[in-house]
XYZ file of C-alpha atoms in Angstrom:
197
model
C 0.000 0.000 0.000
C 1.504 3.354 -1.001
C 1.798 6.107 1.596
C -0.722 8.182 -0.359
C -3.346 5.456 0.090
C -2.250 4.397 3.566
C -4.313 5.401 6.579
C -3.094 7.999 9.060
C -2.703 7.240 12.750
C -3.306 10.363 14.830
C -2.267 9.851 18.446
C -3.322 12.197 21.221
C -0.931 11.711 24.142
C -2.203 11.849 27.709
C -3.002 9.817 30.807
C -6.247 7.827 31.155
C -8.851 8.492 33.826
C -10.886 11.425 35.117
C -8.181 12.611 37.546
C -5.956 13.562 34.597
C -8.576 14.720 32.096
C -8.003 18.482 32.398
C -4.219 18.344 33.029
C -1.768 20.217 30.803
C -0.197 16.826 29.998
C -3.531 15.724 28.480
C -3.900 18.379 25.796
C -3.216 15.658 23.188
C -6.340 13.817 24.372
C -8.319 17.084 24.138
C -7.319 17.590 20.489
C -8.058 13.927 19.654
C -11.509 14.264 21.276
C -12.281 17.292 19.114
C -11.131 15.533 15.931
C -13.370 12.561 16.836
C -16.290 14.952 17.325
C -15.625 16.516 13.912
C -15.842 13.153 12.145
C -18.869 12.112 14.190
C -17.125 9.229 15.961
C -17.013 8.015 19.553
C -13.915 6.487 21.089
C -14.139 2.764 21.782
C -11.683 0.223 23.099
C -9.316 -1.112 20.450
C -9.302 -4.886 20.004
C -5.581 -5.109 19.279
C -4.021 -2.499 21.566
C -4.321 -0.854 24.959
C -5.946 2.237 23.474
C -9.231 3.859 22.603
C -9.763 4.510 18.911
C -12.112 6.093 16.392
C -11.936 5.193 12.710
C -13.196 7.548 10.035
C -12.255 9.932 7.270
C -10.943 13.493 7.461
C -11.025 16.041 4.666
C -13.324 17.131 1.883
C -14.579 14.417 -0.487
C -12.013 13.757 -3.212
C -8.252 13.218 -3.267
C -7.683 15.054 0.029
C -10.069 12.760 1.916
C -7.929 10.585 4.186
C -8.688 7.436 6.155
C -7.735 8.053 9.770
C -7.444 6.153 13.018
C -7.601 8.521 15.996
C -6.050 6.977 19.096
C -5.685 7.688 22.793
C -3.265 5.224 24.454
C -4.716 3.942 27.745
C -1.342 2.830 29.076
C -0.229 6.020 30.840
C 2.041 8.500 29.123
C 5.412 6.822 29.709
C 4.220 3.571 28.054
C 2.506 5.104 24.984
C 4.869 3.417 22.512
C 3.446 -0.080 23.028
C -0.167 0.742 22.096
C 0.926 3.034 19.224
C 3.221 0.436 17.638
C 0.483 -2.237 17.993
C -1.972 0.021 16.157
C 0.643 0.849 13.518
C 1.199 -2.857 12.845
C -2.489 -3.770 12.840
C -3.550 -0.962 10.472
C -0.309 -1.095 8.408
C 0.443 2.598 8.869
C 3.841 3.874 7.664
C 5.667 5.733 10.449
C 5.594 8.893 8.301
C 1.749 8.790 8.527
C 1.776 8.835 12.334
C 1.144 12.111 14.157
C 1.698 12.564 17.901
C -0.157 15.504 19.490
C 1.483 16.472 22.766
C 2.165 19.195 25.321
C 5.468 21.054 24.938
C 7.202 22.888 27.814
C 9.656 24.835 25.652
C 6.965 26.705 23.716
C 4.812 29.488 25.150
C 1.250 28.621 26.071
C -1.000 28.126 23.060
C 1.733 28.306 20.416
C 1.966 25.431 17.947
C 4.957 23.867 16.227
C 4.657 21.064 13.697
C 7.655 18.956 12.778
C 8.785 15.577 11.491
C 11.200 13.554 13.604
C 13.611 14.940 16.178
C 14.329 14.333 19.843
C 11.870 13.801 22.682
C 12.927 16.848 24.724
C 12.335 14.886 27.940
C 8.705 14.110 27.039
C 7.982 10.588 28.304
C 5.248 9.881 25.738
C 7.557 10.736 22.828
C 10.432 8.853 24.456
C 8.286 5.709 24.604
C 7.031 6.111 21.014
C 10.548 6.687 19.660
C 11.885 3.647 21.524
C 9.083 1.518 20.028
C 9.345 2.616 16.387
C 12.031 5.228 15.749
C 11.694 9.009 15.608
C 10.428 9.560 12.056
C 6.830 10.427 12.926
C 5.145 13.832 12.862
C 4.599 15.890 16.003
C 2.081 18.613 16.696
C 3.623 20.359 19.687
C 1.150 22.354 21.788
C 2.926 24.921 23.952
C 2.188 24.902 27.677
C 5.129 27.099 28.760
C 7.516 26.496 31.660
C 6.467 26.023 35.287
C 6.442 29.167 37.434
C 9.169 29.695 40.023
C 10.673 26.464 41.248
C 7.680 24.222 40.654
C 8.906 20.803 39.490
C 8.065 20.015 35.865
C 6.233 16.800 36.842
C 3.892 18.756 39.128
C 3.289 21.437 36.505
C 2.300 19.093 33.669
C -0.036 17.117 35.956
C -1.911 20.262 37.028
C -5.014 21.537 35.258
C -4.746 24.579 33.016
C -5.150 27.810 34.995
C -8.439 29.731 34.851
C -6.751 32.353 32.625
C -5.449 29.649 30.269
C -8.848 27.940 30.145
C -10.422 31.075 28.668
C -8.477 30.471 25.447
C -8.108 26.702 25.623
C -11.130 25.845 23.458
C -9.929 28.104 20.651
C -6.365 26.767 20.879
C -7.448 23.114 20.848
C -9.607 23.922 17.814
C -6.586 25.469 16.070
C -4.435 22.425 16.858
C -7.123 20.155 15.353
C -7.128 22.365 12.231
C -3.333 21.986 12.048
C -3.605 18.176 12.132
C -6.175 18.236 9.317
C -3.982 20.598 7.261
C -0.932 18.370 7.795
C -2.825 15.340 6.483
C -4.431 17.095 3.517
C -1.719 19.512 2.391
C 1.552 18.258 3.840
C 3.984 19.386 6.505
C 5.377 22.525 4.816
C 1.959 24.027 4.225
C 0.820 23.171 7.755
C 4.013 24.668 9.224
C 3.681 27.913 7.280
C 0.034 28.245 8.330
C 0.148 27.132 11.970
C 3.698 27.376 13.353
C 3.747 30.382 15.634
């Protein structure tokens, strides 16, 4: 199957369970939830992996319409690679058609950066994915900024967005979902020039 005809695997990174749902670390899940809503799907447990998935199509009818598997690993962040590589194998997705949506400390809140490959920058979800299948997948990096003062990074990412941040969060998640759709339909360069901030 050529990469043009291959499905895309869009992975929102986060931690399962209601205690984590609104954490900064779970912004990948938030974007995946919105994409599922856009295609009219509901997440269900995957048969072949420790993940929840939605299958559908993204894009206008025609050549830009892409088959997509949206996934939320249910393994906790630092073990995301196992479920993602199982889904990749089951659906026969080339690594270049995998997109990880994740929180990024080194970018200001709400800024987006799209890229292909690279390091994990200390992000445990990316570290696990890269260990499982190499680094040549796409990333949609959603800026959450650095922790204030001397707050440890682990505490910061596992806290909910602040009330000020939440005022814009819906708009920013929407924009990140748009960026994923643009990446799939029009390619990385176009998505970068439109959404990298």
